[in-house]
mmCIF file of C-alpha atoms and ligand atoms in Angstrom:
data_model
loop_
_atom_site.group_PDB
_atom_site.id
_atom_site.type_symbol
_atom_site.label_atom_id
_atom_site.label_comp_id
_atom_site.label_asym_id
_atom_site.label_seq_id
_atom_site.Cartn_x
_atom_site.Cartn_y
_atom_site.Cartn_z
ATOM 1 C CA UNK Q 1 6.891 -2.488 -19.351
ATOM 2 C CA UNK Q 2 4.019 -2.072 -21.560
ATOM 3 C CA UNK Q 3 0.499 -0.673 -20.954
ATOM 4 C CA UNK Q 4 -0.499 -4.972 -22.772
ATOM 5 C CA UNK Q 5 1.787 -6.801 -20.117
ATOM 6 C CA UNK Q 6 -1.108 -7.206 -17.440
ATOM 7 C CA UNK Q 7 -4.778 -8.163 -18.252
ATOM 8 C CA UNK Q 8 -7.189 -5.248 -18.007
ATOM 9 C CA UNK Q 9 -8.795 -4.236 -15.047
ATOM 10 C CA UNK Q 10 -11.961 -2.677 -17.050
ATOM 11 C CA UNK Q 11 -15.196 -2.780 -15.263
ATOM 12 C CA UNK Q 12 -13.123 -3.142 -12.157
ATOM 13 C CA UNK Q 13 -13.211 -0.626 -9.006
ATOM 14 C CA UNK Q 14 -9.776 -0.122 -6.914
ATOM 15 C CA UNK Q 15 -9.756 2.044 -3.657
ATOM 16 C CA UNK Q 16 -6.280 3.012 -3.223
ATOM 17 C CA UNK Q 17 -5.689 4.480 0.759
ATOM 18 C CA UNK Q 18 -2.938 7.330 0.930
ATOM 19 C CA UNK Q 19 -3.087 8.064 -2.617
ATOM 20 C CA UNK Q 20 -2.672 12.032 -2.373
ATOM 21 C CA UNK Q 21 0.886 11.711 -3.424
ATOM 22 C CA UNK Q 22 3.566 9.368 -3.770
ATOM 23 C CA UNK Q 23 3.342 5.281 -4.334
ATOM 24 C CA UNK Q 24 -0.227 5.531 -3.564
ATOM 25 C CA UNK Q 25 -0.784 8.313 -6.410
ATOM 26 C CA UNK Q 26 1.473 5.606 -8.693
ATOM 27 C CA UNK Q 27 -0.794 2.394 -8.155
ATOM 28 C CA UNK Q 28 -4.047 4.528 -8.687
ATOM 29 C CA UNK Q 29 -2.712 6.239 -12.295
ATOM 30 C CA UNK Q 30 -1.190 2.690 -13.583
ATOM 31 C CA UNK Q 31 -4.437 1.270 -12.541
ATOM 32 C CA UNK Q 32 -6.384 3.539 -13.775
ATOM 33 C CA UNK Q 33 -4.256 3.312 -17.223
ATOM 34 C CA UNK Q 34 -5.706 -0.527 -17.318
ATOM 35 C CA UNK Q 35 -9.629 1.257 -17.210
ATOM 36 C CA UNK Q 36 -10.119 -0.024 -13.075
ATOM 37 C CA UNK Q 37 -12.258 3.487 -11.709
ATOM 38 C CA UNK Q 38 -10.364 4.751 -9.244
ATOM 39 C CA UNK Q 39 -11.138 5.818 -5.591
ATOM 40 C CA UNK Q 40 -8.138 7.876 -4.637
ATOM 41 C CA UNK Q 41 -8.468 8.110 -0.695
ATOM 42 C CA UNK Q 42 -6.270 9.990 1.863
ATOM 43 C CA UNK Q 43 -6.532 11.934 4.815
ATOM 44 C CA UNK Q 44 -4.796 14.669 2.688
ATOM 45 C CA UNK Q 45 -6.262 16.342 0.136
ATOM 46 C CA UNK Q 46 -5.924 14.167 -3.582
ATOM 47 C CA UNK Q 47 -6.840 16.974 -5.878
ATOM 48 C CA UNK Q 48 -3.442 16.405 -7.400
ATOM 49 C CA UNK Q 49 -3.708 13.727 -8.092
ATOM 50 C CA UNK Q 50 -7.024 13.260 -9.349
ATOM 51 C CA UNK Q 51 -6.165 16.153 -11.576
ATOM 52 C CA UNK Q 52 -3.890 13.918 -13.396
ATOM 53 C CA UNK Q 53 -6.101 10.909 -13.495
ATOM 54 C CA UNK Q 54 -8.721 13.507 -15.210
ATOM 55 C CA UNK Q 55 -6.355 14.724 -17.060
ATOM 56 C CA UNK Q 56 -5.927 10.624 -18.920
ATOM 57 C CA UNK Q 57 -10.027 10.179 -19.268
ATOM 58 C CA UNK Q 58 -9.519 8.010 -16.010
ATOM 59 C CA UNK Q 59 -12.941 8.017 -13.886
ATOM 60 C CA UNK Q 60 -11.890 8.624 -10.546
ATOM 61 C CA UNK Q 61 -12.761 10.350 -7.355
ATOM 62 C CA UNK Q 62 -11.122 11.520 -4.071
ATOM 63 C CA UNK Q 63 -12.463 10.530 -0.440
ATOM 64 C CA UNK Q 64 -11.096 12.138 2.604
ATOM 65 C CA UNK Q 65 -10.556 9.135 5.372
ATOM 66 C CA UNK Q 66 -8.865 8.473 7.920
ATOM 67 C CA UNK Q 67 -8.146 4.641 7.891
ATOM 68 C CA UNK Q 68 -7.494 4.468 11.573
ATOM 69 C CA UNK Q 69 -11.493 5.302 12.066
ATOM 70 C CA UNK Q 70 -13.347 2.774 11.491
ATOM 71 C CA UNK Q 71 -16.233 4.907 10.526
ATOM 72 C CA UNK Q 72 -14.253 6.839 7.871
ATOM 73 C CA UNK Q 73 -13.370 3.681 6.187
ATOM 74 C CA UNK Q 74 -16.997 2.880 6.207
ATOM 75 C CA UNK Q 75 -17.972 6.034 4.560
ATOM 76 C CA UNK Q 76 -15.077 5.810 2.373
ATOM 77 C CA UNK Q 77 -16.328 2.170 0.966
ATOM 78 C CA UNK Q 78 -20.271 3.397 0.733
ATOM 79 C CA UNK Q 79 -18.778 6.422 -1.598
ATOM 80 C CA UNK Q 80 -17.140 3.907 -3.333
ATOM 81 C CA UNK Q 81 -20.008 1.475 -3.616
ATOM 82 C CA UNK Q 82 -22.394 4.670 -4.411
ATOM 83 C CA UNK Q 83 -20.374 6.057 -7.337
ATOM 84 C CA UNK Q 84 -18.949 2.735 -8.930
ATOM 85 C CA UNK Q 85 -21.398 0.354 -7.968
ATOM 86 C CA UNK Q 86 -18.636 -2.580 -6.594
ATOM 87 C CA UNK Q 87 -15.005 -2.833 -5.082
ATOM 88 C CA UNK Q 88 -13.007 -5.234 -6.561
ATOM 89 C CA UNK Q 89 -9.699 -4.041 -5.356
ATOM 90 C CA UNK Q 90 -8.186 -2.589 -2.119
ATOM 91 C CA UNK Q 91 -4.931 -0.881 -1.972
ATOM 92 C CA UNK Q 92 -3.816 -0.536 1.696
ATOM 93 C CA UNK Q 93 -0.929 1.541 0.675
ATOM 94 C CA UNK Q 94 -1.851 4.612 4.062
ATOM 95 C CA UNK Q 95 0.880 4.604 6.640
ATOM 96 C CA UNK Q 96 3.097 6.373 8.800
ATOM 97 C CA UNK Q 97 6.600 6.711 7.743
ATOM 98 C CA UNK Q 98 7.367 10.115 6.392
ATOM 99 C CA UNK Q 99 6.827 11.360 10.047
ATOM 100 C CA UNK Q 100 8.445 8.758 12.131
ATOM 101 C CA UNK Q 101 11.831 9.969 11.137
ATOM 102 C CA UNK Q 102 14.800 8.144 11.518
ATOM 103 C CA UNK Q 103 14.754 7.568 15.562
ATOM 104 C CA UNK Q 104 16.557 4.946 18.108
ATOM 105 C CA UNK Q 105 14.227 2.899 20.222
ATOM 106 C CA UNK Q 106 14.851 4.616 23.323
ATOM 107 C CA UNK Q 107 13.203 7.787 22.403
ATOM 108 C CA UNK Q 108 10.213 6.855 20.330
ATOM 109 C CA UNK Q 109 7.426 8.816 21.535
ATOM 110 C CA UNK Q 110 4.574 6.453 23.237
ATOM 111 C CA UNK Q 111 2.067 8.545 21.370
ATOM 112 C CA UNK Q 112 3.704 8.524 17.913
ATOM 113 C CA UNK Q 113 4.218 4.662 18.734
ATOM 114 C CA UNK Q 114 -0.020 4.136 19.090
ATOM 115 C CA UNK Q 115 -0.362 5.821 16.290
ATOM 116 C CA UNK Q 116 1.753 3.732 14.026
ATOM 117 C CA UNK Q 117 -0.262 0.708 15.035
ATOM 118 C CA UNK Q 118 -3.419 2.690 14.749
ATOM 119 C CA UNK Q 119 -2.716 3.513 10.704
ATOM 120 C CA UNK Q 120 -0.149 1.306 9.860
ATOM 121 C CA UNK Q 121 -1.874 -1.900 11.388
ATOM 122 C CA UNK Q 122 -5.286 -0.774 12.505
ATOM 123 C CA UNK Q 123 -5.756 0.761 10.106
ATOM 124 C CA UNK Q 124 -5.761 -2.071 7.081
ATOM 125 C CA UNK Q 125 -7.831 -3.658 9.085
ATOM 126 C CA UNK Q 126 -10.716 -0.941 9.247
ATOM 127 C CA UNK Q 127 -10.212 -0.688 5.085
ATOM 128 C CA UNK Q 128 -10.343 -4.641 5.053
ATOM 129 C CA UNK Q 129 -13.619 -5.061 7.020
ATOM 130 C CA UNK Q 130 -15.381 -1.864 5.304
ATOM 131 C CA UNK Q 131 -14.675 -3.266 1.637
ATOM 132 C CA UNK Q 132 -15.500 -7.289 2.767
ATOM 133 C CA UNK Q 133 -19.181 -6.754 2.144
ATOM 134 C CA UNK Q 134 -19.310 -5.346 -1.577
ATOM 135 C CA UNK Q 135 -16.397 -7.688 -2.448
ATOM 136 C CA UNK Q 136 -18.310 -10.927 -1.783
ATOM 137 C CA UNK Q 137 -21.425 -9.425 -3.209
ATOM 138 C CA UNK Q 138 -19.322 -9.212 -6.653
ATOM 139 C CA UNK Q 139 -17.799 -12.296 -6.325
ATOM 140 C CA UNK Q 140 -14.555 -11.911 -5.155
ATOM 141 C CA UNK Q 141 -11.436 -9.337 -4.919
ATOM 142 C CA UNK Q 142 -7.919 -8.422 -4.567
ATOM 143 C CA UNK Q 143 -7.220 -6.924 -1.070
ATOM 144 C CA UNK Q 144 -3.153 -5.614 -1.265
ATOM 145 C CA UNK Q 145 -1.271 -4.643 1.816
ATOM 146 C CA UNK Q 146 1.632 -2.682 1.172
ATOM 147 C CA UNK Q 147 4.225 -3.979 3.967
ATOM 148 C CA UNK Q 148 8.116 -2.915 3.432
ATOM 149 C CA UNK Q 149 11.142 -4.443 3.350
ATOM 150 C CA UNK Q 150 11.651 -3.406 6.818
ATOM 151 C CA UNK Q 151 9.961 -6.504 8.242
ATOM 152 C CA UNK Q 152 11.716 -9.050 6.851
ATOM 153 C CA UNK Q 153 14.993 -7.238 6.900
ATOM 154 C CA UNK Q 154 14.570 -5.463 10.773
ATOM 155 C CA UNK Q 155 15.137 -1.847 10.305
ATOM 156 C CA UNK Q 156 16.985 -0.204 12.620
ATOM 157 C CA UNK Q 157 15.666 3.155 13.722
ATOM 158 C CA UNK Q 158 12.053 2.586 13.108
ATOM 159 C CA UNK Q 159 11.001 0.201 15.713
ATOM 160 C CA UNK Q 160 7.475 0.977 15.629
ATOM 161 C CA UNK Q 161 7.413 1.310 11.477
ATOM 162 C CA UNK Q 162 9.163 -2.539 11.446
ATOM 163 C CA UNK Q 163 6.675 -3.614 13.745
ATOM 164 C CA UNK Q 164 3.802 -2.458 11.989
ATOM 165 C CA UNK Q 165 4.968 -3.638 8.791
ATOM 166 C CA UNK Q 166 5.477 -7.141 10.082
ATOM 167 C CA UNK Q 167 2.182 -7.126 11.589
ATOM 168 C CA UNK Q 168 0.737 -5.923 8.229
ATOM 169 C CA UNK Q 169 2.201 -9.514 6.646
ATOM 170 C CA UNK Q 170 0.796 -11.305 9.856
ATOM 171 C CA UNK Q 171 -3.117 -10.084 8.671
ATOM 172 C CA UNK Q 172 -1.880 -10.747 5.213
ATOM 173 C CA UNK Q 173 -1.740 -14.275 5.739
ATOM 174 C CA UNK Q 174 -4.466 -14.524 8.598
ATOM 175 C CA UNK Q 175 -7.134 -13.322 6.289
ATOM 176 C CA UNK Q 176 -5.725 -14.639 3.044
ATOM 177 C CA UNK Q 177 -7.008 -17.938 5.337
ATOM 178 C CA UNK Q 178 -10.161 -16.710 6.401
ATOM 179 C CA UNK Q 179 -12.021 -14.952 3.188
ATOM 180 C CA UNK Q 180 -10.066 -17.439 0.682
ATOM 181 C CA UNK Q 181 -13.716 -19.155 0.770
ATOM 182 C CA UNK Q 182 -15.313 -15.881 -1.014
ATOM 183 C CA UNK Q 183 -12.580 -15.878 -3.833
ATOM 184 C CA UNK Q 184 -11.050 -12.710 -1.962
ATOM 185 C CA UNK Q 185 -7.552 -13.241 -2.688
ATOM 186 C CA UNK Q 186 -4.841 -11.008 0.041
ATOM 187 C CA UNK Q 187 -1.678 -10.894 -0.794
ATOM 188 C CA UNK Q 188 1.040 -7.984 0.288
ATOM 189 C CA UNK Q 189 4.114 -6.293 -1.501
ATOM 190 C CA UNK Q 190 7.137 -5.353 0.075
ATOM 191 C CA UNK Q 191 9.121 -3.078 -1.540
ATOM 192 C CA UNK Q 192 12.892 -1.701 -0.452
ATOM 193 C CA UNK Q 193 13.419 1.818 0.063
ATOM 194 C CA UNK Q 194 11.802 3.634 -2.502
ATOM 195 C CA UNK Q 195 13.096 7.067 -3.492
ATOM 196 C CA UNK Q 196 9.621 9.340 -2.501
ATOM 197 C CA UNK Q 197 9.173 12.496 -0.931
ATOM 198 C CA UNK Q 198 8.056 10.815 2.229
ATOM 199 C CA UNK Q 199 11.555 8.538 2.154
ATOM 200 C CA UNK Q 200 13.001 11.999 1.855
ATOM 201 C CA UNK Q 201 11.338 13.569 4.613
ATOM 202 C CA UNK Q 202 11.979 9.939 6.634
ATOM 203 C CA UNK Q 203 15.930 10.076 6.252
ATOM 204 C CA UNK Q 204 16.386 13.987 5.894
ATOM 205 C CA UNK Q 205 20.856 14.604 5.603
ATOM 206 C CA UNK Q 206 21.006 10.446 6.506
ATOM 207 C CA UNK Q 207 19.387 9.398 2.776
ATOM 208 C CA UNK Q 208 22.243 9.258 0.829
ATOM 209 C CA UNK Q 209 23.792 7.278 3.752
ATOM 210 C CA UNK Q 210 21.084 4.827 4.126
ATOM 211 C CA UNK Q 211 20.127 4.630 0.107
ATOM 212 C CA UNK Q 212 24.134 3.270 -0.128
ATOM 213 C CA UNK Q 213 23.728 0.682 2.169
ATOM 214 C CA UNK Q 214 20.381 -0.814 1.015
ATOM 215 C CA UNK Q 215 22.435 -1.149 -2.575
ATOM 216 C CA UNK Q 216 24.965 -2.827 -1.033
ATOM 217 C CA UNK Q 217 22.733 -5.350 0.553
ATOM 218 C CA UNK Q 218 21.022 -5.796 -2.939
ATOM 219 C CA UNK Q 219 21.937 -8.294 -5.838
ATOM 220 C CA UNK Q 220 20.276 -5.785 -8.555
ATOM 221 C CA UNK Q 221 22.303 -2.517 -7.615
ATOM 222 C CA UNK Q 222 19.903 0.302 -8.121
ATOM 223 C CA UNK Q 223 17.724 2.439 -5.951
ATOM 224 C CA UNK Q 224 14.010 1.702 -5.809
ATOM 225 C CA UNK Q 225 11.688 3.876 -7.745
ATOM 226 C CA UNK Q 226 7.981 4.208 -7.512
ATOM 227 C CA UNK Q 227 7.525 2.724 -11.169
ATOM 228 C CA UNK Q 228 9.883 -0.398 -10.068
ATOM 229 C CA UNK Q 229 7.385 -1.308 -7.666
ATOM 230 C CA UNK Q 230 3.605 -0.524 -9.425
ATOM 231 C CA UNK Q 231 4.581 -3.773 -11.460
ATOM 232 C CA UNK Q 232 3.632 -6.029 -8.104
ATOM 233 C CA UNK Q 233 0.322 -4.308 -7.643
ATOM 234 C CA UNK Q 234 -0.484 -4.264 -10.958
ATOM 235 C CA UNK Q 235 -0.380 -8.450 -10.925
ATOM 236 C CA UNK Q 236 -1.759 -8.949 -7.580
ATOM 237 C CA UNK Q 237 -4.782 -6.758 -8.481
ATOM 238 C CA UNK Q 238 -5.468 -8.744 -12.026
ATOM 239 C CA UNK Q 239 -6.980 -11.663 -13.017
ATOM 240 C CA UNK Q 240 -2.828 -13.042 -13.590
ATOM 241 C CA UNK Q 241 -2.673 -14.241 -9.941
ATOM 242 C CA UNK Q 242 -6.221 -15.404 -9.099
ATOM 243 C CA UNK Q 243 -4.614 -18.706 -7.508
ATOM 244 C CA UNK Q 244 -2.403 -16.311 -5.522
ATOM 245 C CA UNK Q 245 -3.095 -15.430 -1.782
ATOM 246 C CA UNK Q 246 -1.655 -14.804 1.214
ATOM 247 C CA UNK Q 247 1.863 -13.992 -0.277
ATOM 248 C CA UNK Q 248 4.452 -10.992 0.259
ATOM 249 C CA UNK Q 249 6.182 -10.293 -2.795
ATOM 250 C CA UNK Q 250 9.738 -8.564 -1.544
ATOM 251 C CA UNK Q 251 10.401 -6.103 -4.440
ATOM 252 C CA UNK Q 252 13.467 -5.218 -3.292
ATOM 253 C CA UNK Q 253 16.024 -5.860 -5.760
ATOM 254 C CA UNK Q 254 17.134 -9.252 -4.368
ATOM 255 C CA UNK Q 255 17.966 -8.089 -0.141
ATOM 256 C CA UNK Q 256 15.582 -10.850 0.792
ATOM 257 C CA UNK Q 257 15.290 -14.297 -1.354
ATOM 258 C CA UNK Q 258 12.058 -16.183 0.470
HETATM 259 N N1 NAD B 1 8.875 4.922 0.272
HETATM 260 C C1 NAD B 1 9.461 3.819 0.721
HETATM 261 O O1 NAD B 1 10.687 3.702 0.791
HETATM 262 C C2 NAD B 1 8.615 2.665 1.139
HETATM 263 C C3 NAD B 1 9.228 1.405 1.283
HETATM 264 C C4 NAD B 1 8.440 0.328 1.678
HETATM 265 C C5 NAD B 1 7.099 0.502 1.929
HETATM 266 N N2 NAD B 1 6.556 1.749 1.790
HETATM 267 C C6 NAD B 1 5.147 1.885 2.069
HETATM 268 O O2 NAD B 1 4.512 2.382 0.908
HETATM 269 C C7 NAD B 1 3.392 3.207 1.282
HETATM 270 C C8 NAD B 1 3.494 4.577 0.640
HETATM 271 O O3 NAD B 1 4.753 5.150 0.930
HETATM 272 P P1 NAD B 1 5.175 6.610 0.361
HETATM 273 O O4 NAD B 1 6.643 6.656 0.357
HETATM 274 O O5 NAD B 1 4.403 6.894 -0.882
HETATM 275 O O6 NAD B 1 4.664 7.515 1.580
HETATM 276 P P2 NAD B 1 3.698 8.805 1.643
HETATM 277 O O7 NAD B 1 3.853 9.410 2.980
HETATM 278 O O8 NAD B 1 3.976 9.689 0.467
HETATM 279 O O9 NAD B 1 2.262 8.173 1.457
HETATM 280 C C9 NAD B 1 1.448 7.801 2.513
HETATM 281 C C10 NAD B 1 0.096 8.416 2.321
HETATM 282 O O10 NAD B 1 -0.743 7.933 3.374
HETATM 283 C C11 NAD B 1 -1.545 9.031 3.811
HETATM 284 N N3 NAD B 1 -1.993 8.779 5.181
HETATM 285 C C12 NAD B 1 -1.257 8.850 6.317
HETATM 286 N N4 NAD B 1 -2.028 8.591 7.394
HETATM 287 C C13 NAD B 1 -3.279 8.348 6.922
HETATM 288 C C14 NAD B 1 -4.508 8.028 7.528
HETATM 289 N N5 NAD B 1 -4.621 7.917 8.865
HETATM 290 N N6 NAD B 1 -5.589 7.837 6.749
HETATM 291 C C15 NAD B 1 -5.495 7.969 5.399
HETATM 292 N N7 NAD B 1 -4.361 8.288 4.773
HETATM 293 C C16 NAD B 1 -3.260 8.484 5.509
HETATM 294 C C17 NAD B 1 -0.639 10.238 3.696
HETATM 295 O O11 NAD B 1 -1.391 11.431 3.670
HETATM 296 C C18 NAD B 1 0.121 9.947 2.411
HETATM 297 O O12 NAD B 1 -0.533 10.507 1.289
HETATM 298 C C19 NAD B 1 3.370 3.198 2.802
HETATM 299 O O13 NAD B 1 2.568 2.130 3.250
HETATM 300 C C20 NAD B 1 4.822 2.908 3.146
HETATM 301 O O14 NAD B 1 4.948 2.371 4.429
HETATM 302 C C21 NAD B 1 7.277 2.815 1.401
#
């Protein structure tokens, strides 16, 4: 892939949600690359990766939210709005999964459970709501919920993250329906497992285990990586799928074939 394949995204401003490390940090560089400014936000610190955004000449900067607060993603869009002057692009890429761990039904904690649906689902909408305003004002925008393979497929062991990732393609297409009117286009990718620190931290001794057996499910054989899947976002966000909305894009090497 080359930095020409997708049209620019100049003059353009994305808010990426958990973009202190990992996929998140991923969409925001590539992004970046195609001149969008960048609002890298995360309830963990992003100096990390806004040091390598810097580092390219990419404007950028990092907001501390917590997308489950509706307030926080309030102030996290006004920063946005203040700085850049528009939103043109949401990212809801924030979730739980690192810390779920690998765990049967039975003994998911209620707690752990709320708070799934708080960030995971909740939580897209708060971003959703708090970037509406400034979208419509410039005429339109990309929102992009990152849901998983996991809802389609049914992941075992992660009740509450398969939940929340099927409800994530439920809003999807809900407000696909509903802001369609103001050009605001919402569409979601759904990528396999991808091989991240949090996917790491998710399987702990059971990844080699669980990496063989999404292969084998697979009709491209490879493990995920976080560049495989930037290629999704990258076309959602652009101008090359303004008559797209309210689609999940499985990039998961051929598991599920809609
Ligand atoms: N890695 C995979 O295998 C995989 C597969 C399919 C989908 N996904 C999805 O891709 C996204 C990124 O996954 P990743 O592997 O990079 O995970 P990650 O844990 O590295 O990234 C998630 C980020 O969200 C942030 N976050 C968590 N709670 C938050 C909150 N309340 N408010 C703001 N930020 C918060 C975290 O600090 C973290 O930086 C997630 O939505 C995940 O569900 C991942």
């Amino acid at each position: 892939m080359t930095d020409q394949t997708y049209t620019p995204m100049t003059g353009k401003t994305v808010i990426i949600t958990g973009a202190a490390r990992g996929l998140g940090r991923e969409y925001a560089l590539q992004l970046g690359r195609r001149g969008a400014s960048v609002v890298l936000a995360d309830l963990n610190d992003c100096a990390e990766s806004e040091a390598l955004l810097t580092a390219e000449g990419i404007a950028c900067m990092s907001v501390k939210v917590d997308v489950a607060d509706e307030n926080s993603t309030k102030a996290m869009a006004a920063a946005a709005v203040e700085r850049f002057g528009r939103i043109d692009v949401l990212v809801n890429n924030a979730a739980l999964w690192a810390d779920l761990k690998n765990t049967p039904f039975t003994d998911i904690d209620p707690g752990l459970w709320d708070r799934c649906m708080a960030v995971n689902v909740k939580g897209v909408w708060n971003c959703s709501k708090a970037v509406f305003a400034a979208m419509r004002e410039a005429g339109g925008g990309s929102i992009i919920n990152i849901a998983s393979l996991a809802a389609t497929y049914g992941m075992p062991y992660a009740l509450h993250y398969t939940a929340s990732k099927a409800a994530v393609i439920g809003i999807t297409r809900g407000l696909a329906r509903e802001v369609g009117r103001h050009w605001i286009r919402v569409n979601s990718v759904a990528p396999s497992l991808v091989l991240t620190e949090a996917t790491s931290q998710f399987f702990d001794d059971k990844l080699d285990k669980a990496t063989d057996a999404i292969k084998a499910g697979q009709s491209l054989k490879g493990n995920l990586t976080p560049q495989d899947v930037v290629g999704a976002v990258l076309f959602l966000a652009g101008e090359d799928s303004r008559f797209v909305t309210g689609q999940t894009l499985m990039v998961d090497g051929g598991t599920t074939l809609l």
